[in-house]
mmCIF file of C-alpha atoms and ligand atoms in Angstrom:
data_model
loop_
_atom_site.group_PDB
_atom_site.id
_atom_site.type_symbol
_atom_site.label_atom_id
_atom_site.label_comp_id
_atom_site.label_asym_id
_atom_site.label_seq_id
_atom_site.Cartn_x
_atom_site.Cartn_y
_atom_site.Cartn_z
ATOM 1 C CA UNK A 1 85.355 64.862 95.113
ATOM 2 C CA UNK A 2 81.468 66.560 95.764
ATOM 3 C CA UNK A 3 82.294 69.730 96.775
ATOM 4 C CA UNK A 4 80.354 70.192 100.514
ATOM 5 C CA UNK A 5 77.986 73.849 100.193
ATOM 6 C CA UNK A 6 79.993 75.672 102.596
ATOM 7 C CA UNK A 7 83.657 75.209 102.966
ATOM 8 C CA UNK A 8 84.334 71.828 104.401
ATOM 9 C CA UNK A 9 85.044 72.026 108.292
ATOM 10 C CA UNK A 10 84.578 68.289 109.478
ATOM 11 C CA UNK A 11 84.969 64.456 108.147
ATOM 12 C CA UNK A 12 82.952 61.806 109.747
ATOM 13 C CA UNK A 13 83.933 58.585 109.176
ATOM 14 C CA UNK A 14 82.290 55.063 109.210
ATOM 15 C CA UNK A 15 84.035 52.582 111.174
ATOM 16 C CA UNK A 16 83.574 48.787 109.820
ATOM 17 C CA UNK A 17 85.875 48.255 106.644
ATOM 18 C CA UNK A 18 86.650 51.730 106.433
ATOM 19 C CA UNK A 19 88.766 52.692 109.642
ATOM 20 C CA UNK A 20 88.902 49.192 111.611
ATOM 21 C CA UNK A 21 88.954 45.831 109.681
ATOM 22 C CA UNK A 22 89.084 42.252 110.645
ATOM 23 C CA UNK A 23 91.839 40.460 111.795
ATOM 24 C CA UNK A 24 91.483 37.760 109.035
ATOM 25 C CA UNK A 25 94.434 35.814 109.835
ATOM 26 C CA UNK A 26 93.941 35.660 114.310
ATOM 27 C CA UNK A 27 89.783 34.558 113.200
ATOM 28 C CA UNK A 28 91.149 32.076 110.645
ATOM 29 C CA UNK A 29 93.974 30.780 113.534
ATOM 30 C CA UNK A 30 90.710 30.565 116.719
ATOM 31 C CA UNK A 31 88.506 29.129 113.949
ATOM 32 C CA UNK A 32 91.214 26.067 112.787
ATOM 33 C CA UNK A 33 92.330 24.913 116.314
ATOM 34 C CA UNK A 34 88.495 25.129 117.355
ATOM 35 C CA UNK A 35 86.923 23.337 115.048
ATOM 36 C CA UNK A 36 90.005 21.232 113.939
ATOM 37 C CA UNK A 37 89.926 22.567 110.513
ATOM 38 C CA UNK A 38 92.984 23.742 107.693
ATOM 39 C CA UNK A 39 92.228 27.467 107.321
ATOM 40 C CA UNK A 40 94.736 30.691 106.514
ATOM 41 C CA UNK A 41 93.898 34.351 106.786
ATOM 42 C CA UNK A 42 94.143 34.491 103.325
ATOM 43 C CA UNK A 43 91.712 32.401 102.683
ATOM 44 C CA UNK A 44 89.412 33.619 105.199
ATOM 45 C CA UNK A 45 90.047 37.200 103.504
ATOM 46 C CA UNK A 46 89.439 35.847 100.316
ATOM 47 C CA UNK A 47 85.955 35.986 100.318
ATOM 48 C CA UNK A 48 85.958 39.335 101.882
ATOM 49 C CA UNK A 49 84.154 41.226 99.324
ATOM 50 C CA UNK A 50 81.560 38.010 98.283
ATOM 51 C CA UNK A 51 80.584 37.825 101.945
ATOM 52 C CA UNK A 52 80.129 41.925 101.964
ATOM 53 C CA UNK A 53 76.762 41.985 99.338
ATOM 54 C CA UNK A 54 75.409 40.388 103.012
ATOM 55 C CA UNK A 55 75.867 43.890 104.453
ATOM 56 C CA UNK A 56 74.158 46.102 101.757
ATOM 57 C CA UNK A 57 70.367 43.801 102.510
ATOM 58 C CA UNK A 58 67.663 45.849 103.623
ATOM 59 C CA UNK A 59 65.324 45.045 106.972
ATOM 60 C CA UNK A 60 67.956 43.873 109.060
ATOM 61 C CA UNK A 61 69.412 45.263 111.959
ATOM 62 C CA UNK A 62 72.831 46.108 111.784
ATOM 63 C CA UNK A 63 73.594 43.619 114.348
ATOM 64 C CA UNK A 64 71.731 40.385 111.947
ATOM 65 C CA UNK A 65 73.637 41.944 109.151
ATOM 66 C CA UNK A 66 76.981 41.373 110.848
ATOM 67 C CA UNK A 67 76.807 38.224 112.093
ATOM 68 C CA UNK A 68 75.384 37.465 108.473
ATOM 69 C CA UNK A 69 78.635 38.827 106.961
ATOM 70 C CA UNK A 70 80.774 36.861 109.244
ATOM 71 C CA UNK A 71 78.844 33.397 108.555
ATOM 72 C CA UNK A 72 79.148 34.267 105.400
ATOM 73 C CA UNK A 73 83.032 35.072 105.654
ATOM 74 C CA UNK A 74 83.241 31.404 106.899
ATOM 75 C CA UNK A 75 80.894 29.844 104.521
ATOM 76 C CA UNK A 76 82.949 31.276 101.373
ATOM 77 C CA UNK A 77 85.909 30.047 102.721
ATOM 78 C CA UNK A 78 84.627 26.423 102.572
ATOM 79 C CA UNK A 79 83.370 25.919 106.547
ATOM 80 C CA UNK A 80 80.488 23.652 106.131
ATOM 81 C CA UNK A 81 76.893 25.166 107.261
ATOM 82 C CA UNK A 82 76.137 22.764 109.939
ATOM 83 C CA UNK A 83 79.640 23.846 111.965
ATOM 84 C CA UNK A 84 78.646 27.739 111.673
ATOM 85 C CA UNK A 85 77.378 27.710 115.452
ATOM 86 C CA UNK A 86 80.963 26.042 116.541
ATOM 87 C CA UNK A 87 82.128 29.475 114.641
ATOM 88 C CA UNK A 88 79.529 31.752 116.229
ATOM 89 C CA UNK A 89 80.917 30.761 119.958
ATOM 90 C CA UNK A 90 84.475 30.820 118.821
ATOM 91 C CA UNK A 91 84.663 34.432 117.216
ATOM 92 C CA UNK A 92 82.078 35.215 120.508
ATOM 93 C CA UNK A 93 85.203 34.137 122.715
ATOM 94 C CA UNK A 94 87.440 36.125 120.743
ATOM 95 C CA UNK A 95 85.462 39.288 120.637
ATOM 96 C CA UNK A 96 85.122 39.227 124.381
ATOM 97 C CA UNK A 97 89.255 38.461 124.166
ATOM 98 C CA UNK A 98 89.965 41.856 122.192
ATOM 99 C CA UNK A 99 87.518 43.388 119.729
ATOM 100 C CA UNK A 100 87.229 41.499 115.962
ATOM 101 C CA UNK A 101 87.214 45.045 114.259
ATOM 102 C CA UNK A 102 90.599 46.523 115.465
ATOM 103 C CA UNK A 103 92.818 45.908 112.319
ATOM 104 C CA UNK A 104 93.959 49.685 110.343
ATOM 105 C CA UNK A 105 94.476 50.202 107.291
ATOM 106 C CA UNK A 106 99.098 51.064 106.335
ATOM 107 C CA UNK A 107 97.764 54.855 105.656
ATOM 108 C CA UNK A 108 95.453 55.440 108.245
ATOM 109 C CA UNK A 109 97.583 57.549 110.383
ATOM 110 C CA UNK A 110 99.011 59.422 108.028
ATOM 111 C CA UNK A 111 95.873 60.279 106.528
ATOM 112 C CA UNK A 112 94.459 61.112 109.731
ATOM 113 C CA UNK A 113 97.070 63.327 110.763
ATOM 114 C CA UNK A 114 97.169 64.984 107.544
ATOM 115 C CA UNK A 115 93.514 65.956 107.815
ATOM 116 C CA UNK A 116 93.709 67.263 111.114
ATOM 117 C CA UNK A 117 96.505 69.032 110.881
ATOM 118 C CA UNK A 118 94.742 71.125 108.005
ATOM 119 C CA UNK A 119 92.302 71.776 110.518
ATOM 120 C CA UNK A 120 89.635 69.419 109.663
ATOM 121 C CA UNK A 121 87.536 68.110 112.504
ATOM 122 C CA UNK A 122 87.251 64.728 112.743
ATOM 123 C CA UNK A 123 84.561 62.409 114.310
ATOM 124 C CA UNK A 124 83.118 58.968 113.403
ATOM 125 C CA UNK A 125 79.677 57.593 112.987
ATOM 126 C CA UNK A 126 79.325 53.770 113.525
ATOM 127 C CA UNK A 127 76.594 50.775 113.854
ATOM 128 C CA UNK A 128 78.448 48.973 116.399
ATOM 129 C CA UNK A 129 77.635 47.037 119.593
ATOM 130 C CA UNK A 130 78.421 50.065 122.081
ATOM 131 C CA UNK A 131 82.062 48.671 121.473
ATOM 132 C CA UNK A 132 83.248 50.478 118.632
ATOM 133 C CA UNK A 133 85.162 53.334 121.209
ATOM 134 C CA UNK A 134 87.046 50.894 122.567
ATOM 135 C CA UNK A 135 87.864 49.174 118.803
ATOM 136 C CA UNK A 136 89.627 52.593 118.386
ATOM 137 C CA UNK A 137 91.573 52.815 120.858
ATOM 138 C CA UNK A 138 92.917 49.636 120.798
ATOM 139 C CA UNK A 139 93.465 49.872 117.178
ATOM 140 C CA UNK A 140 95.504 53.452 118.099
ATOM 141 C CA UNK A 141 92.917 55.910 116.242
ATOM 142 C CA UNK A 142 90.850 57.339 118.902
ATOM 143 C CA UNK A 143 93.117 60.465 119.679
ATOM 144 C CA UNK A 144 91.850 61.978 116.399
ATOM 145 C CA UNK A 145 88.317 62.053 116.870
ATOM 146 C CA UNK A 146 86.907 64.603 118.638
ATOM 147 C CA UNK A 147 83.010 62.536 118.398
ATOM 148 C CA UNK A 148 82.375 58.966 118.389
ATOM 149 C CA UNK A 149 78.953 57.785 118.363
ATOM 150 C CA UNK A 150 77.956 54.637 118.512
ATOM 151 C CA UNK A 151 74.420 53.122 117.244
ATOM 152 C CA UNK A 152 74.011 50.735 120.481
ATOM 153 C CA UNK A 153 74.809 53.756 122.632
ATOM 154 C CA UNK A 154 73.061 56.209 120.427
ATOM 155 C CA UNK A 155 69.633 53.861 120.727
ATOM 156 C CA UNK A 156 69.374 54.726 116.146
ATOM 157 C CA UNK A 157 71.775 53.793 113.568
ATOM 158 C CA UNK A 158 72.155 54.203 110.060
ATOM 159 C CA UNK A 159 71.022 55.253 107.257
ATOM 160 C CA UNK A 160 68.593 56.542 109.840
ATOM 161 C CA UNK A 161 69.861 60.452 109.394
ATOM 162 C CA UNK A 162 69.447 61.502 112.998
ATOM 163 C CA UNK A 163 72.611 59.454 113.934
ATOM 164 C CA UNK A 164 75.030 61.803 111.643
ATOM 165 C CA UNK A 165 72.712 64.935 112.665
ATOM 166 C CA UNK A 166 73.714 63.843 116.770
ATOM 167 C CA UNK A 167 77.577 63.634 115.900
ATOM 168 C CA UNK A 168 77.335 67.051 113.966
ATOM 169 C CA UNK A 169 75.396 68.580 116.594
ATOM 170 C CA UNK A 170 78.276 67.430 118.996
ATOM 171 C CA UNK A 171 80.919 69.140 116.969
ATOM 172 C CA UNK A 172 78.936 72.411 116.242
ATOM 173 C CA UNK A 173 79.200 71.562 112.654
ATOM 174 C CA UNK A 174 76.439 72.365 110.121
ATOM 175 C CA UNK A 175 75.484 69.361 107.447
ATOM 176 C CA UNK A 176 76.464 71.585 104.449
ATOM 177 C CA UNK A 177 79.746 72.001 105.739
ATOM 178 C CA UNK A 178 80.543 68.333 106.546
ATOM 179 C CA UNK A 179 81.577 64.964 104.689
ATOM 180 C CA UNK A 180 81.192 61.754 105.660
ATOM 181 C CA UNK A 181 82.937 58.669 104.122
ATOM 182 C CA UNK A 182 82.038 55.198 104.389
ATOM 183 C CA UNK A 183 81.913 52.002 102.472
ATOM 184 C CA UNK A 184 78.203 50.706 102.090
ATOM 185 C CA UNK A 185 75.993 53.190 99.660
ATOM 186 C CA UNK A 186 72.483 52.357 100.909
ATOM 187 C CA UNK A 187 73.977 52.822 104.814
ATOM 188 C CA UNK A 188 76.317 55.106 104.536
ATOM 189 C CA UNK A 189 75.779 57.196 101.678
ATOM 190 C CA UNK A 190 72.459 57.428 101.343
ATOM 191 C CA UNK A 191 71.776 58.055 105.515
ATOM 192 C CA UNK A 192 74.898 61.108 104.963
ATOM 193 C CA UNK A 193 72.743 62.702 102.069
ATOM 194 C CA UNK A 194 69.408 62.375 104.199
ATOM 195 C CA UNK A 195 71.289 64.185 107.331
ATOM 196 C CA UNK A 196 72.140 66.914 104.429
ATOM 197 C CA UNK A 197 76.032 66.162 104.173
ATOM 198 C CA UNK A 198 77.859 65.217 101.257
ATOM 199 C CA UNK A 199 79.454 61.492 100.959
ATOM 200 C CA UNK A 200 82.417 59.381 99.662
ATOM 201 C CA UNK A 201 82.339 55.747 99.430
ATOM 202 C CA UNK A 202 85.307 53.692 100.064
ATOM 203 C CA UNK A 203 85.787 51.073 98.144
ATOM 204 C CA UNK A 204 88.656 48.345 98.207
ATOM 205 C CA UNK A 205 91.381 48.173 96.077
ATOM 206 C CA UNK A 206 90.316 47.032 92.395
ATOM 207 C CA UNK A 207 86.672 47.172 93.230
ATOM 208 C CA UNK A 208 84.903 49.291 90.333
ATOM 209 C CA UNK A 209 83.377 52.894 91.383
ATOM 210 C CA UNK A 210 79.614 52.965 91.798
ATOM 211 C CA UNK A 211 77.231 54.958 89.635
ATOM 212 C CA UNK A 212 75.729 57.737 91.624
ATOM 213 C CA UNK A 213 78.708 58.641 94.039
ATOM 214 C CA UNK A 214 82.161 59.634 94.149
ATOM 215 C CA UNK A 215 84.445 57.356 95.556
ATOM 216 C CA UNK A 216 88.327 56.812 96.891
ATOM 217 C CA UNK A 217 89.855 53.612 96.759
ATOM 218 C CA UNK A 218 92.449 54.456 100.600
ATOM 219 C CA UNK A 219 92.124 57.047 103.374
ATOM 220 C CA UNK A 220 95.519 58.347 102.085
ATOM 221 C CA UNK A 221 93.636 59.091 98.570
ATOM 222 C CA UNK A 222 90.816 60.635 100.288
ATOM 223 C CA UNK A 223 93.055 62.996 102.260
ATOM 224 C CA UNK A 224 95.267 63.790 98.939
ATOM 225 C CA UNK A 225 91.808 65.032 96.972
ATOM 226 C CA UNK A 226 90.627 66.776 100.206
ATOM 227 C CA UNK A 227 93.336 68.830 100.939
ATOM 228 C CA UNK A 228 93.695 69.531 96.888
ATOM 229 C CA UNK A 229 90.702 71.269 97.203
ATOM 230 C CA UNK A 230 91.129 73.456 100.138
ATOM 231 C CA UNK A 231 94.627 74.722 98.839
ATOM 232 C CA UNK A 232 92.494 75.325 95.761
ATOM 233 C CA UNK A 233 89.116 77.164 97.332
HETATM 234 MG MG1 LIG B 301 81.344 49.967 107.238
#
């Protein structure tokens, strides 16, 4: 783990695939009765990790790269083209229903606990659609952060740096003495560094690390190495 310049007081955390995550299997459900097609969660979550090289383009906005990553969720799993606006109104319904992103990780609360009852401060820094709050709570992880921003609310989001510099302003936290964890390098990583904090990547399970960054493969790893190295320092 990159050890932060001062001793670590605060975590900020990304929300999209690394606290919240899609309900594969209630899209896949909407999406088959809608459209009158066979589809399973599994499938749908199959191409998970194909459809997420849409999220790492440059010059989009956060909102064309989601709705890129979700057509392309769709497309991998073998929805033609030409139905991907019958798709677009469905998972529209559905978001309005309850939000797509509200699915945790088995650790998450665990790992959350873990680092704030070693004291950590905890706070998350998302490019969401002013939504992301409410994602949390009804996902069950709000209690533990003490800052939420969101880009839609914030009027910037990531990798542009003053995003992470508002959230640690909020929590009286200098960069040096903060980490923030995420799972896309050019967004998350690389806007930490320019704000001056250090940064993990999350990466699912199996996927190989990236050159130029440490990464975890859970939020329950990520809490094991963390609090290693405060019982250490
Ligand atoms: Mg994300």
């Amino acid at each position: 783990m990159a050890a932060a310049h001062l001793p670590l007081q605060a975590v900020l955390f990304d929300a999209g695939n690394t606290l919240l995550f899609l309900d594969h299997a209630r899209m896949a459900t909407a999406v088959a009765a809608a459209l009158g097609v066979p589809l399973t969660g599994p499938r749908l979550a199959a191409g998970a990790r194909a459809a997420s090289r849409t999220l790492e383009r440059g010059g989009a906005t956060d909102r064309e790269r989601s709705a890129a990553y979700l057509e392309a969720l769709f497309l991998e799993a073998g929805i033609p083209a030409d139905r991907l606006g019958e798709v677009r109104a469905c998972l529209a319904r559905l978001h309005g229903e309850r939000h797509l992103w509200s699915g945790i990780a088995e650790d998450a609360h665990d790992a959350l606990t873990r680092l704030r009852d070693a004291g950590l401060r905890l706070g998350v820094v998302s490019n969401s659609d002013g939504r992301v709050e409410e994602a949390l709570e009804v996902a069950g992880l709000r209690p533990y952060f003490e800052v939420v921003m969101d880009s839609t609310l914030a009027g910037v989001e990531k990798p542009d740096p003053a995003i992470f510099v508002s959230a640690l302003e909020a929590l009286g936290v200098e960069p040096a003495a903060a980490l923030y964890v995420g799972d896309l390098y050019e967004v998350d990583v690389l806007g930490a560094r320019a704000a001056g904090m250090d940064a993990v990547l999350l990466l699912p399970a199996g996927a190989p690390p990236r050159v130029g960054c440490v990464s975890v493969h859970s939020l329950g790893a990520l809490a094991d190495d963390l609090l290693k190295e405060r019982l250490a320092s």
